[in-house]
PDB file of N, CA and C in Angstrom:
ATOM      1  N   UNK Y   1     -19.110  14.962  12.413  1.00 76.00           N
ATOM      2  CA  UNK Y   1     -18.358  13.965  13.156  1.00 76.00           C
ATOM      3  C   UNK Y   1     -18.595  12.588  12.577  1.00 76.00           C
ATOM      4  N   UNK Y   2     -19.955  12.122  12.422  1.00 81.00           N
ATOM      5  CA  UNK Y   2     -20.487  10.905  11.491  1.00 81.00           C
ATOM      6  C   UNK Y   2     -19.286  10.999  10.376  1.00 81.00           C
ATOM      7  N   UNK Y   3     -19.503  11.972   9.846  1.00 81.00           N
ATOM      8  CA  UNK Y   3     -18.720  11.734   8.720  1.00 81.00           C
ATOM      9  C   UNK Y   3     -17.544  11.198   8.491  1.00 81.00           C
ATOM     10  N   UNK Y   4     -16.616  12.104   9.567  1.00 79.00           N
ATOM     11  CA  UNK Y   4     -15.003  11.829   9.768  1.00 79.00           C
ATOM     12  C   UNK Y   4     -15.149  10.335  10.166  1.00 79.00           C
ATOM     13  N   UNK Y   5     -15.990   9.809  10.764  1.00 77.00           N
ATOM     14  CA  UNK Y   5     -15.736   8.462  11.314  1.00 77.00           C
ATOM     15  C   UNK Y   5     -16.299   7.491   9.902  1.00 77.00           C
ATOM     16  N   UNK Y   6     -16.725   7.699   9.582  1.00 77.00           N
ATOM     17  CA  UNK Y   6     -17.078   7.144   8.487  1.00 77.00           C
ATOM     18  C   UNK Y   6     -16.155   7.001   7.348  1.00 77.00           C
ATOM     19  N   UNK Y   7     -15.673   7.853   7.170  1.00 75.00           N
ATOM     20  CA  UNK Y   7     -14.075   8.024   6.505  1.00 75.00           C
ATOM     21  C   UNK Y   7     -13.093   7.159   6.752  1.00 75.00           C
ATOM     22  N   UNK Y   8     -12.747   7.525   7.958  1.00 68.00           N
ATOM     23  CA  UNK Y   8     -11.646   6.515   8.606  1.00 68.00           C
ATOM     24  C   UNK Y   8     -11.646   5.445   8.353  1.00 68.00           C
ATOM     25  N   UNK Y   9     -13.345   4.887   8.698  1.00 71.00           N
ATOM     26  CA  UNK Y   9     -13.322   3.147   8.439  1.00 71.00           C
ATOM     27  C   UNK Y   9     -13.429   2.774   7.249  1.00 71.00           C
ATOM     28  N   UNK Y  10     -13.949   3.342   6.187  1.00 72.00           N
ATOM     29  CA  UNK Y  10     -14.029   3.420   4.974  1.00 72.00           C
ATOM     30  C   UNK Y  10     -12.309   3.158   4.480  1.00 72.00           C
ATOM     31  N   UNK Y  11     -11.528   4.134   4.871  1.00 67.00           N
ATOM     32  CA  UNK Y  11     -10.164   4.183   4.758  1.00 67.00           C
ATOM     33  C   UNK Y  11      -9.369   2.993   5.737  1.00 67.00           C
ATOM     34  N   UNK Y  12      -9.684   2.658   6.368  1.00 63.00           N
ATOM     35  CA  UNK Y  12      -8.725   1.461   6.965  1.00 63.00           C
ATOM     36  C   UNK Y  12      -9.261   0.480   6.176  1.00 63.00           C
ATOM     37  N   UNK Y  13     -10.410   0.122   5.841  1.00 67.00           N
ATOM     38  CA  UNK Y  13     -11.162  -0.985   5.424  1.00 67.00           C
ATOM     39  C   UNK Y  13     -10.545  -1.224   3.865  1.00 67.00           C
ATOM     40  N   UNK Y  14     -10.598  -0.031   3.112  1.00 66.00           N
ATOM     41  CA  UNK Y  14      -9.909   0.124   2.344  1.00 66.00           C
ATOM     42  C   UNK Y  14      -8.319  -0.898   1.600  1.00 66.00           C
ATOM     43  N   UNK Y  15      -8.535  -1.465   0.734  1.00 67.00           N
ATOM     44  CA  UNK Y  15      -7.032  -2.397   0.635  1.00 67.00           C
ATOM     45  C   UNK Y  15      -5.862  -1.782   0.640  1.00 67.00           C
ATOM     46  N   UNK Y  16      -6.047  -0.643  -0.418  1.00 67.00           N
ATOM     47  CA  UNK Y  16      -5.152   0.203  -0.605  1.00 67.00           C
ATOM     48  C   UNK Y  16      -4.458   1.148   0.640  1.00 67.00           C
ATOM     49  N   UNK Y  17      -5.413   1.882   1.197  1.00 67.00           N
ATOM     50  CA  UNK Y  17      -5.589   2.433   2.769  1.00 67.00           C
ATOM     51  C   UNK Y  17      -4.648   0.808   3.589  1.00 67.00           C
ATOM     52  N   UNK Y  18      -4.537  -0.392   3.736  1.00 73.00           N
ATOM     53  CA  UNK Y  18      -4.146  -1.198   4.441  1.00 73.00           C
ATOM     54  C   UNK Y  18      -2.746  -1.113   4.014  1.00 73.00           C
ATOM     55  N   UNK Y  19      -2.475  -1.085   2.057  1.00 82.00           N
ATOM     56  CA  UNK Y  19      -0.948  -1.642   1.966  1.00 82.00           C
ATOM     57  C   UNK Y  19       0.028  -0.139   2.670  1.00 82.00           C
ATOM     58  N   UNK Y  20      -0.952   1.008   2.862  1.00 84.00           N
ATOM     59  CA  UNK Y  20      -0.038   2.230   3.023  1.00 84.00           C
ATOM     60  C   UNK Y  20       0.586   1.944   4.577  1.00 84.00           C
ATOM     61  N   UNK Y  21      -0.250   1.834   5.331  1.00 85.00           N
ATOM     62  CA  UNK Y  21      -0.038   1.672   6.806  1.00 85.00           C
ATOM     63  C   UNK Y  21       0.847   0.045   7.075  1.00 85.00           C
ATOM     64  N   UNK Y  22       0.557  -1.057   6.215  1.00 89.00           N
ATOM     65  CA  UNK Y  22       1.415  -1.675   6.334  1.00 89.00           C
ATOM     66  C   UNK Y  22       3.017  -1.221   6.030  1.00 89.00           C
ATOM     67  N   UNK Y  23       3.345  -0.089   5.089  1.00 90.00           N
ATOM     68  CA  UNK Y  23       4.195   0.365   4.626  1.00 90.00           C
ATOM     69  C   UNK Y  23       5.066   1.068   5.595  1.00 90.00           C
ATOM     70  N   UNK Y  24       4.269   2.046   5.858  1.00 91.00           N
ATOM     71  CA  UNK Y  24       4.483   3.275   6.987  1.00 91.00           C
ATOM     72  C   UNK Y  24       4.693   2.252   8.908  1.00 91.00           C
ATOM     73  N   UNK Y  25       4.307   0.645   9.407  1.00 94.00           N
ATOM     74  CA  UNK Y  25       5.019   0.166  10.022  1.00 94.00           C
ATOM     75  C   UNK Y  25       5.605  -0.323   9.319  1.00 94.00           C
ATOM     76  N   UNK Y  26       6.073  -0.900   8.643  1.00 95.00           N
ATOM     77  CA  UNK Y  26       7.791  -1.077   8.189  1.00 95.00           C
ATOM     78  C   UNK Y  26       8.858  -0.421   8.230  1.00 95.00           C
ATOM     79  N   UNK Y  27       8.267   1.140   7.698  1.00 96.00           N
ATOM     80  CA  UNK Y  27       9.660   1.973   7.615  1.00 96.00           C
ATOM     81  C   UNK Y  27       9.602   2.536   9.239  1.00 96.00           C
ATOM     82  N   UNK Y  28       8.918   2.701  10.480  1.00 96.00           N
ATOM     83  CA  UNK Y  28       8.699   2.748  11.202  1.00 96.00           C
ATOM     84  C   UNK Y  28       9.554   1.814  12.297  1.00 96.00           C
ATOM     85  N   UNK Y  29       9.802   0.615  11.941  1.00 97.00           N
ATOM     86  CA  UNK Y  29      10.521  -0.894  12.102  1.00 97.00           C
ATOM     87  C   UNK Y  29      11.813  -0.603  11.922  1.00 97.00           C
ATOM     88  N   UNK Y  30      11.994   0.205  10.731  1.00 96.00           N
ATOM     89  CA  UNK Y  30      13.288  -0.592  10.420  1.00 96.00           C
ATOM     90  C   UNK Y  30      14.544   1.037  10.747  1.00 96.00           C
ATOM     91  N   UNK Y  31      13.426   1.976  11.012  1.00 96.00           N
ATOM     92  CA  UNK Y  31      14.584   3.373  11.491  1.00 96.00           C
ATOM     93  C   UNK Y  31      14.315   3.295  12.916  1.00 96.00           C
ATOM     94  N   UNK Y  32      13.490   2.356  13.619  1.00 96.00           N
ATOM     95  CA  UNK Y  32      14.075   2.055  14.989  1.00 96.00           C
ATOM     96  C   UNK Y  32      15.045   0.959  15.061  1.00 96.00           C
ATOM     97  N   UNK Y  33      15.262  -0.137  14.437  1.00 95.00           N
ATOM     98  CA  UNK Y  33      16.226  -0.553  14.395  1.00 95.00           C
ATOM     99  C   UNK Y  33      17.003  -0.026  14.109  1.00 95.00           C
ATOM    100  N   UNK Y  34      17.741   0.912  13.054  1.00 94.00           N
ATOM    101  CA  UNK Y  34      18.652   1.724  12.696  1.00 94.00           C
ATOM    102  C   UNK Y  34      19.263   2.487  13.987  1.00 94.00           C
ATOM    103  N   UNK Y  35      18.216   3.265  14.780  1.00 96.00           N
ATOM    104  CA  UNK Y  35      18.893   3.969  16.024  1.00 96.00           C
ATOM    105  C   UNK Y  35      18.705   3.558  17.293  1.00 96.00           C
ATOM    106  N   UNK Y  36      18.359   1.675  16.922  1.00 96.00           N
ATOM    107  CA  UNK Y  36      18.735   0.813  18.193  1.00 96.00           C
ATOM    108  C   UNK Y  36      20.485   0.731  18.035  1.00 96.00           C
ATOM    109  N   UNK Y  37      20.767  -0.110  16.690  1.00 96.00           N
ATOM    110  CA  UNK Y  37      21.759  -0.322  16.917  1.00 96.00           C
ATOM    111  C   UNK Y  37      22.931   0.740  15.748  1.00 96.00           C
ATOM    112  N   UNK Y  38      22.864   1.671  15.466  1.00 95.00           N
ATOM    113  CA  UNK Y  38      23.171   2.460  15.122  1.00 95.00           C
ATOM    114  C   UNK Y  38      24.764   2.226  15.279  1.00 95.00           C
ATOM    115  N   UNK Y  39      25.175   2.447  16.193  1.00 94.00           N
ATOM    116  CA  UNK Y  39      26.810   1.936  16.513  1.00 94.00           C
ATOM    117  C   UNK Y  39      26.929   0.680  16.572  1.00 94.00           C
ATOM    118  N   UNK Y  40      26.506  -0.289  16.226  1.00 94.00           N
ATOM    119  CA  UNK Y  40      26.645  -1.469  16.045  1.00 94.00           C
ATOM    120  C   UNK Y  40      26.956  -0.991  14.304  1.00 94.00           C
ATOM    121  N   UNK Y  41      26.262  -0.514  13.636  1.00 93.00           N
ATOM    122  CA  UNK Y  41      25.910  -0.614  12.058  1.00 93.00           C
ATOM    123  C   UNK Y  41      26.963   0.343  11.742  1.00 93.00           C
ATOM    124  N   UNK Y  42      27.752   1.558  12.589  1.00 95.00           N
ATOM    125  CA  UNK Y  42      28.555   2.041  11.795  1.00 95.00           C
ATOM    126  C   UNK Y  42      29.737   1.773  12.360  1.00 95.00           C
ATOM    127  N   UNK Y  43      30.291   0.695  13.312  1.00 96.00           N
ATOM    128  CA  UNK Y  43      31.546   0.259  13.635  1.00 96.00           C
ATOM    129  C   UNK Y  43      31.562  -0.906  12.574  1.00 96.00           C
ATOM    130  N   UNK Y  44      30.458  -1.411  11.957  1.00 95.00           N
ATOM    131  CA  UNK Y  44      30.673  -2.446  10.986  1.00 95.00           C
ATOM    132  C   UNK Y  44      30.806  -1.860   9.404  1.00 95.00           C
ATOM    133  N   UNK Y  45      30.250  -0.535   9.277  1.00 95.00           N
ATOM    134  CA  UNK Y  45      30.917   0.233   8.179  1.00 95.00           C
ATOM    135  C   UNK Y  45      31.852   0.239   7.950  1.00 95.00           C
ATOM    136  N   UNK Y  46      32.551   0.910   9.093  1.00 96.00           N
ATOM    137  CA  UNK Y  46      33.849   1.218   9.183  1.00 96.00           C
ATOM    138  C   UNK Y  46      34.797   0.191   9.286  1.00 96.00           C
ATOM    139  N   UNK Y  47      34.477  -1.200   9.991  1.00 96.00           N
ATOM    140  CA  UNK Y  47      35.431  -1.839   9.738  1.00 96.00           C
ATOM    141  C   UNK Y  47      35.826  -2.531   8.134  1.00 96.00           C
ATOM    142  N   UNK Y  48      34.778  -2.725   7.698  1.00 95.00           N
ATOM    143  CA  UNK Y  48      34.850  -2.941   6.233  1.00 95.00           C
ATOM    144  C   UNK Y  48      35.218  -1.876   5.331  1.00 95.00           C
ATOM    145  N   UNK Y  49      34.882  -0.847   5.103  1.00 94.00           N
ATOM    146  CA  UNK Y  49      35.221   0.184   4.268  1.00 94.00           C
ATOM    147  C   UNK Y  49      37.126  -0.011   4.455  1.00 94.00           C
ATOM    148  N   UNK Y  50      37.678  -0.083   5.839  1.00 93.00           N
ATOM    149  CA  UNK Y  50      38.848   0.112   6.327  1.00 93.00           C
ATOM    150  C   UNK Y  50      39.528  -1.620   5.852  1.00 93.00           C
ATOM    151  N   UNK Y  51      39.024  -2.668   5.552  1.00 93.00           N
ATOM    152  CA  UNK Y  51      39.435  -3.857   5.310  1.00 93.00           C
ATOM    153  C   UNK Y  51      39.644  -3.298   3.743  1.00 93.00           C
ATOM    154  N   UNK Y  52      38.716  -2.876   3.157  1.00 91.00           N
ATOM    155  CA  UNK Y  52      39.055  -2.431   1.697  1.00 91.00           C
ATOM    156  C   UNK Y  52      39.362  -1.108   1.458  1.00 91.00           C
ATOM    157  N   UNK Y  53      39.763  -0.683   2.092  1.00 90.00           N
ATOM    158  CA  UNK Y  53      41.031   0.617   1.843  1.00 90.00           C
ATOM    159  C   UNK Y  53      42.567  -0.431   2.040  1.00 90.00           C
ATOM    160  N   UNK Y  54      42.311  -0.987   2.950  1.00 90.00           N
ATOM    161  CA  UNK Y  54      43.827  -1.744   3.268  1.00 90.00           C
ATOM    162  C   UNK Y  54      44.245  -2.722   1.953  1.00 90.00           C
ATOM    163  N   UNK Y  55      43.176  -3.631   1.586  1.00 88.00           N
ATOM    164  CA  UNK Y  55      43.997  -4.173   0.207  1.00 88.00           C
ATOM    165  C   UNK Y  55      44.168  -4.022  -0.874  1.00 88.00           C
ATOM    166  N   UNK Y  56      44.214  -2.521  -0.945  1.00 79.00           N
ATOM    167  CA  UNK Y  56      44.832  -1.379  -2.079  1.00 79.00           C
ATOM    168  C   UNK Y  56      44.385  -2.047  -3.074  1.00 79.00           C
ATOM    169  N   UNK Y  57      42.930  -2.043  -3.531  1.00 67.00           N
ATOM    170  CA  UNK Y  57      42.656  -2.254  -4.901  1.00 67.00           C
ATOM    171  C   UNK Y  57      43.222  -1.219  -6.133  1.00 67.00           C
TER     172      UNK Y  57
END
């Protein structure tokens, strides 16, 4: 048990161990934003994709 705990802090303390978990909340951040506003983000797809279908490039 010493051990595992010893690990951990070793590993958070860690810089490298810090940039991962800073990483992992980010992407954490940003796919709850995604399926906060999710229909917000694909009625704005769609209206653009549909603005440039319309002026027939």
């Amino acid at each position: 048990m010493k051990k595992i705990k010893l690990f951990l802090m070793n590993s958070l303390m860690n810089k490298k161990g810090m940039e991962m978990v800073q990483v992992a909340i980010l992407v954490a951040i940003a796919v709850a934003v995604g399926i906060i506003f999710k229909s917000s983000i694909v009625d704005f797809v769609n209206r653009i994709f549909g603005n440039l279908d319309a002026a027939n490039f």
